[in-house]
Coordinates of C-alpha atoms in Angstrom, one line a residue:
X118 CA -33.7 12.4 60.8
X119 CA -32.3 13.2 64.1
X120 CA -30.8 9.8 64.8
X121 CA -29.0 9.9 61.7
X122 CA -27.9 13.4 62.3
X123 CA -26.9 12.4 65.6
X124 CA -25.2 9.4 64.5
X125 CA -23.1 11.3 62.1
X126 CA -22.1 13.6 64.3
X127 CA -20.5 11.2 66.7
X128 CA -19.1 9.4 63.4
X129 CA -17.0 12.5 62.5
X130 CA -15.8 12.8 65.5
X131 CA -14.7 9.4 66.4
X132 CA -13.2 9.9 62.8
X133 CA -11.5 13.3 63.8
X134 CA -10.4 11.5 67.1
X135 CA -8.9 8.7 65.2
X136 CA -7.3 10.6 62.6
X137 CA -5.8 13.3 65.3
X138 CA -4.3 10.4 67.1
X139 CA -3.0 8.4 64.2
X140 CA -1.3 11.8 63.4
X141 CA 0.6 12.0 66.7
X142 CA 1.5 8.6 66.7
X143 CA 3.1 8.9 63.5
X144 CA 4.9 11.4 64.5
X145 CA 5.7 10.1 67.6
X146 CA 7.5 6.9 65.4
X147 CA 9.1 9.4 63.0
X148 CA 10.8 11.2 66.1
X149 CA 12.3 7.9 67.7
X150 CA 13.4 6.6 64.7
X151 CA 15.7 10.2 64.2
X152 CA 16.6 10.4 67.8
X153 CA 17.9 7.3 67.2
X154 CA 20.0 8.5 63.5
X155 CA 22.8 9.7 65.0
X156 CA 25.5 7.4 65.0
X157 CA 29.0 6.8 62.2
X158 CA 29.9 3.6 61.4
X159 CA 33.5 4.6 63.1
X160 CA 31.6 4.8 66.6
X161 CA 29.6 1.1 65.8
X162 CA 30.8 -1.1 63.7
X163 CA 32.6 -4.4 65.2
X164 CA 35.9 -3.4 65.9
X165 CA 36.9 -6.9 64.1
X166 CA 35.6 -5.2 61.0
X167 CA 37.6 -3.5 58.9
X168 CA 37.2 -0.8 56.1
X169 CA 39.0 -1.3 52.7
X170 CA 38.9 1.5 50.4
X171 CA 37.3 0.4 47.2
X172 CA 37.0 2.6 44.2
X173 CA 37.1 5.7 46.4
X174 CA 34.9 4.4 48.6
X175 CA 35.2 2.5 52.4
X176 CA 33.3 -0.8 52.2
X177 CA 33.3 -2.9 55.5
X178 CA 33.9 -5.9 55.7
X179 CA 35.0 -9.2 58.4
X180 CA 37.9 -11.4 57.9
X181 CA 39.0 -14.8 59.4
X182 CA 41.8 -17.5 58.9
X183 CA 45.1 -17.5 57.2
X184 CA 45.1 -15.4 53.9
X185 CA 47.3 -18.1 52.1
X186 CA 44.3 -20.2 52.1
X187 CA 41.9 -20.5 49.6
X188 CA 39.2 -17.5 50.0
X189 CA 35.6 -17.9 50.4
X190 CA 33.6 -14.5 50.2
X191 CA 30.2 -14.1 51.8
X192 CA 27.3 -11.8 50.4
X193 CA 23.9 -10.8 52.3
X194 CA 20.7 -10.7 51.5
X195 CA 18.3 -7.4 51.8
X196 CA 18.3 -5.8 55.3
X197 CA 21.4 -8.1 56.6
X198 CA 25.0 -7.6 56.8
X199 CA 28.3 -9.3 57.8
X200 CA 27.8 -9.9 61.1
X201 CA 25.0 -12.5 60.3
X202 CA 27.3 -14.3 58.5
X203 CA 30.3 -14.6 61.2
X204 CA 29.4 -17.8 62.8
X205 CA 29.9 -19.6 59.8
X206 CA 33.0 -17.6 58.5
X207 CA 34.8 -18.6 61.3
X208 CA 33.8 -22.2 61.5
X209 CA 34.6 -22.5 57.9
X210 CA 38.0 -20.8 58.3
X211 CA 38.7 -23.8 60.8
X212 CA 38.7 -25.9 57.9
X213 CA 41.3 -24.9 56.3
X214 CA 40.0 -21.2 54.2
X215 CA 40.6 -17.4 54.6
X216 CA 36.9 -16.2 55.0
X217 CA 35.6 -12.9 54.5
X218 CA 32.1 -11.5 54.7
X219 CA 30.9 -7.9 53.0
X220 CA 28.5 -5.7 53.5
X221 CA 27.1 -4.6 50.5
X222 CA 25.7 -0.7 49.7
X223 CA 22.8 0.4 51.3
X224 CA 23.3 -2.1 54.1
X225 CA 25.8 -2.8 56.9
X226 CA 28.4 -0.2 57.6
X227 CA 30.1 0.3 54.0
X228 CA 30.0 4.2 53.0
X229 CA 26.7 5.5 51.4
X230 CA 26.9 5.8 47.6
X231 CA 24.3 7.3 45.2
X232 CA 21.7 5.5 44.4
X233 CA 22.9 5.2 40.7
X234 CA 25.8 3.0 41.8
X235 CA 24.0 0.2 44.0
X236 CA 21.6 -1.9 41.6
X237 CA 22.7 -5.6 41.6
X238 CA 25.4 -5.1 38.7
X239 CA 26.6 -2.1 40.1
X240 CA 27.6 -4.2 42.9
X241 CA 28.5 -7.1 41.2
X242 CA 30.9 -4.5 39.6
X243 CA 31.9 -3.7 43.8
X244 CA 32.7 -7.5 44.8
X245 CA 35.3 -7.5 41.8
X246 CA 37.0 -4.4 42.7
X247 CA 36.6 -5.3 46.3
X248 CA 38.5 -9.1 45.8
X249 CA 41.1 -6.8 43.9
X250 CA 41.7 -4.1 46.5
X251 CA 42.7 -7.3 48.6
X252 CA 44.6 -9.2 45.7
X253 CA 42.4 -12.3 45.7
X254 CA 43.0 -13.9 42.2
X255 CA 40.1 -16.6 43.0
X256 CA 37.4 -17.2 45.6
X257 CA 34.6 -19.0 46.1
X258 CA 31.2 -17.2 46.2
X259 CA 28.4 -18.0 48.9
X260 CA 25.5 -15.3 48.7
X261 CA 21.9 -15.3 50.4
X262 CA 18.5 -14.3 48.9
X263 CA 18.6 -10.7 47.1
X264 CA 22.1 -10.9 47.2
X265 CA 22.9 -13.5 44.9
X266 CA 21.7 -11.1 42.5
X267 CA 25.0 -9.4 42.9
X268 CA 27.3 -12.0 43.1
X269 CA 26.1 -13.9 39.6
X270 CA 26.4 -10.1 38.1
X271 CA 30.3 -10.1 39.6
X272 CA 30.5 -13.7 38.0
X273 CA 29.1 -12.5 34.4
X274 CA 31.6 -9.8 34.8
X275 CA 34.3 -12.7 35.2
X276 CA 33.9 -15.5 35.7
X277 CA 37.5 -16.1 35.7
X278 CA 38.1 -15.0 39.4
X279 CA 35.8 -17.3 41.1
X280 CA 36.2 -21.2 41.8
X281 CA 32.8 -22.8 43.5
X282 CA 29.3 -20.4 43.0
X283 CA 27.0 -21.3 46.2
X284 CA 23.3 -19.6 46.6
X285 CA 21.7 -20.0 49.2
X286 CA 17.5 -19.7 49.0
X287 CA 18.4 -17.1 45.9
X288 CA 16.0 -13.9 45.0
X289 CA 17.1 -13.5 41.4
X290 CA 15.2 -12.5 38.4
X291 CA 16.8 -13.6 35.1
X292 CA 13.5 -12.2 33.2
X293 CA 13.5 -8.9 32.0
X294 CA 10.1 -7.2 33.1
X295 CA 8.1 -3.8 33.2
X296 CA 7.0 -2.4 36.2
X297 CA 3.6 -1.1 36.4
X298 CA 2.4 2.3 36.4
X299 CA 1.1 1.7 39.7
X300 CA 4.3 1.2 41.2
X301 CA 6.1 3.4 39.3
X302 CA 4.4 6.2 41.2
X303 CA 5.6 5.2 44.1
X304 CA 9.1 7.2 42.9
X305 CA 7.6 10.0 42.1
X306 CA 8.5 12.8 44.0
X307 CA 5.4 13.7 45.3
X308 CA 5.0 10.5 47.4
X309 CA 8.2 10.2 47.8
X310 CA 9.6 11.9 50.8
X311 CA 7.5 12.1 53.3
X312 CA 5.4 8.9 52.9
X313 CA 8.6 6.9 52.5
X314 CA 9.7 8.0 55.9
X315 CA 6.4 7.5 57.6
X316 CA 6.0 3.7 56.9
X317 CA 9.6 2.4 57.5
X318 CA 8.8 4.1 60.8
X319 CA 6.0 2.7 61.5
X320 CA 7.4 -0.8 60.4
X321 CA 11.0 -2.1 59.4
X322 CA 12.5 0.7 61.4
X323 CA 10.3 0.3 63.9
X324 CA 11.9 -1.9 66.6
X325 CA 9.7 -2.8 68.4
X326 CA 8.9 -4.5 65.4
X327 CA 12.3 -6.1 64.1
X328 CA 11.4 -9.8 65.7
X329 CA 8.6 -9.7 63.9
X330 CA 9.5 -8.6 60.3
X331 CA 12.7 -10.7 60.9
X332 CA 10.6 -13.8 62.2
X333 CA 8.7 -13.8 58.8
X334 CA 11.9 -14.8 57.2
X335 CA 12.3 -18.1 58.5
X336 CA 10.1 -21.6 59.8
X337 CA 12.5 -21.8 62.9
X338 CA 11.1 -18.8 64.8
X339 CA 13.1 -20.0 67.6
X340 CA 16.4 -18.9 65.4
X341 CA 15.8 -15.1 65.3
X342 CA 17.5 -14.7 68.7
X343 CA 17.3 -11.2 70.9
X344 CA 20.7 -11.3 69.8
X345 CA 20.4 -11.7 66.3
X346 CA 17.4 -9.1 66.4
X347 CA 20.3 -6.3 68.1
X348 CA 22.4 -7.5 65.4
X349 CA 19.9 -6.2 62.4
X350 CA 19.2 -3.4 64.6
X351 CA 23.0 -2.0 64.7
X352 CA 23.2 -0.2 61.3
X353 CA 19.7 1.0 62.0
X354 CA 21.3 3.8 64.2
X355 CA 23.6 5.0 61.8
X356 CA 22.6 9.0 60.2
X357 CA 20.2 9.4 58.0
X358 CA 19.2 5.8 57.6
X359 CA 15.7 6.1 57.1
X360 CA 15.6 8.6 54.2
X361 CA 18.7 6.1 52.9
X362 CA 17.1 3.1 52.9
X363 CA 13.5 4.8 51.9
X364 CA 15.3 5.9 48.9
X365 CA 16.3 2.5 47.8
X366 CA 13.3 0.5 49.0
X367 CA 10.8 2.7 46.6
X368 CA 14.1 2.9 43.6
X369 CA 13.2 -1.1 43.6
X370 CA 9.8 -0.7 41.8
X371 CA 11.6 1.2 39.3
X372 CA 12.5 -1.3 35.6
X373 CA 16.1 -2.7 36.7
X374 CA 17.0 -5.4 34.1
X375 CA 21.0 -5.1 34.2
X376 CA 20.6 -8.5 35.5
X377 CA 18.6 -10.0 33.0
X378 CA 20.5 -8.8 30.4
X379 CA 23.8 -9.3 31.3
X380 CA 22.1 -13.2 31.8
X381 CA 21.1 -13.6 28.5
X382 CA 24.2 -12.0 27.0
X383 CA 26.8 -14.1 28.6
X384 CA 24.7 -17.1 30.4
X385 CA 26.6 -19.5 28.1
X386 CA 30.1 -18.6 29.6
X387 CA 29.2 -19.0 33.1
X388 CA 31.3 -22.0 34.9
X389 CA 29.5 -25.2 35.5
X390 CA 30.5 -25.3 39.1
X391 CA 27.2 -23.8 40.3
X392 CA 25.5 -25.0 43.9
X393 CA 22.3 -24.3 45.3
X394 CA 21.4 -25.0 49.0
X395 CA 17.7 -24.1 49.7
X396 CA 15.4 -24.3 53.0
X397 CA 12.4 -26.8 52.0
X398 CA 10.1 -24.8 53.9
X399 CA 10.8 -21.0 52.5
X400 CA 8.0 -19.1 51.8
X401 CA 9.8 -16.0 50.5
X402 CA 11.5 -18.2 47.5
X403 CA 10.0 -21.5 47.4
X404 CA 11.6 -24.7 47.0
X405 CA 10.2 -24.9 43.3
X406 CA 12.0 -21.9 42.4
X407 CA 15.2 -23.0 43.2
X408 CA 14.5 -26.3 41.2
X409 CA 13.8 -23.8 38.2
X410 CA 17.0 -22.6 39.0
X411 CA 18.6 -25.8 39.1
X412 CA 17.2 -26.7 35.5
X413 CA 18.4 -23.5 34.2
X414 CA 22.0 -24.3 35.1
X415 CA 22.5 -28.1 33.8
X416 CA 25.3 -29.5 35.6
X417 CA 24.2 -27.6 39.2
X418 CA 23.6 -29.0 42.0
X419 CA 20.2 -28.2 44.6
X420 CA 20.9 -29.3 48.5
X421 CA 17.8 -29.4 50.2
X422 CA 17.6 -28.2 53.8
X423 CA 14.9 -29.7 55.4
X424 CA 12.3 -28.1 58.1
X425 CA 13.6 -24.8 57.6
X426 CA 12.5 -21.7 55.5
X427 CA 14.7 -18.1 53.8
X428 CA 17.6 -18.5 56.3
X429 CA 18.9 -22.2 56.9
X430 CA 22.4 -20.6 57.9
X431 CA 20.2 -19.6 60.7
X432 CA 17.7 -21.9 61.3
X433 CA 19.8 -24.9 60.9
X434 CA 24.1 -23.8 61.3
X435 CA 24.9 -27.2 61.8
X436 CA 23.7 -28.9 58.7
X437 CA 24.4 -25.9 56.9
X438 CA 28.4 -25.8 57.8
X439 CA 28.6 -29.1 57.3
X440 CA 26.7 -29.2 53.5
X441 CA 29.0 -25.6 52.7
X442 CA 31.9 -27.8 53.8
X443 CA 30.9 -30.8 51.7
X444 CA 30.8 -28.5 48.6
X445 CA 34.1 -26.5 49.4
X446 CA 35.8 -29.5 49.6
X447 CA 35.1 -31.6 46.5

């Protein structure tokens, strides 16, 4: 009887010792990650950025080329922003197109909106008014992943003012679902504020930890770059980021099928021009889902990118210029 009494004694406080440290630890990642919330998007944003006023509201974006030309817009995925996409911009702008790359709400540098106003159709809504606040009749659309969500809601809304429709590795759901209870507690206010804060400390705000969230993204590990690590961190530093972004991350378990619905409504007036370039070797949206994709728009076309996984404007930017050119130009 002893031992065990013994035994449980040094269990609680190994326990107590574990817990009492976990405590401070988490508060230690809590106070780096607001020590760190403190800059504007005026004080770090590339100065080669601008900010257009759309709708009442400053969205950032990146420009290259001649205007005149034929516009190509470029849309993110979750957690990226423009500057990702730069490298290709500005090679595609050499051929021969005005290029411009977005950042879309709650990412990047474009002004923080309520949380109403940034599901995928609500932005789809923003690209419109965006290409109108810079008076492009037509462009051509290239999105990434959870972005391309967006940009075929800005295509259902009119399809008239867009010429080519590229995704790249696309996160779209064109199902209409129900989220679980389980999840849905996840909004409630109760777990809401301070849990939300607590684990995008301890992980995706974490950046000691960036490389290696970031690295799960791809097959190329060598492609996620110190630099292109910094360049995910940047809009990390900006006020209030993590209650922003904790806000949004837990909204998504919440029932949002403006997508689905506007897909099934108007899916029969969509253009036929539709392309598809996809990373053989992504794990976050296999291969097989973008040949579902493919299937569901007849006349599309799938590029396969092989030996490389969610980001192949990454992992591969050679092959992928030179396939985005391919399309652009036929």
């Amino acid at each position: 009887m002893k031992q065990i009494k013994s035994f449980l004694f040094k269990l609680g406080v190994v326990l107590i010792l574990f817990f009492t440290l976990s405590v401070y630890f988490i508060a230690y990642l809590r106070m780096r990650v607001e020590e760190r919330e403190t800059k504007t998007s005026l004080e770090i944003a590339p100065k080669n950025g601008k900010f257009q006023n759309v709708n009442g509201h400053d969205i950032y974006y990146q420009s290259f080329g001649d205007e005149t030309k034929p516009a190509v817009l470029f849309i993110h995925g979750m957690g990226s922003w423009s500057e990702l996409w730069r490298p290709v911009a500005e090679k595609i702008a050499e051929s021969g197109y005005y290029t411009i790359a977005i950042d879309l709400p709650p990412f990047g540098f474009s002004e923080r909106q309520s949380m109403a106003n940034i599901d995928s159709c609500q932005n789809g809504v923003r690209i419109n008014e965006f290409l109108d606040s810079l008076k492009i009749n037509k462009a051509n659309l290239v999105a990434h992943s959870f972005g391309s969500s967006a940009a075929l809601c800005a295509v259902l809304l009119n399809k008239e003012k867009f010429n080519k429709l590229i995704f790249v590795d696309a996160a779209v759901s064109l199902d209409k679902i129900e989220t679980p209870i389980s999840s849905r507690l996840l909004t409630s206010p109760l777990y809401f504020e301070y849990i939300q804060k607590t684990i995008l400390a301890s992980t995706i705000l974490n950046f000691n930890l960036t490389g290696y969230f970031f690295k799960k993204f791809v097959y190329i590990k060598e492609a996620i770059t110190e630099e292109k690590i910094k360049i995910i961190q940047l809009p990390l530093q900006l006020k209030a980021t993590s209650s922003y972004l904790g806000e949004y991350l837990f909204r998504l378990t919440a029932d949002d099928n403006s997508l689905a619905e506007n897909f099934i409504e108007k899916k029969g007036s969509l253009p036929q021009n539709i392309e598809f370039i996809w990373g053989e070797k992504d794990s976050v949206t296999p291969l097989s889902r973008g040949e579902e994709l493919q299937k569901l728009f007849p006349n599309s076309k799938l590029s396969v990118m092989r030996n490389v996984g969610h980001i192949p404007q990454l992992e591969n930017e050679k092959e992928f210029i030179e396939i985005l050119q391919k399309i652009l130009q036929y």
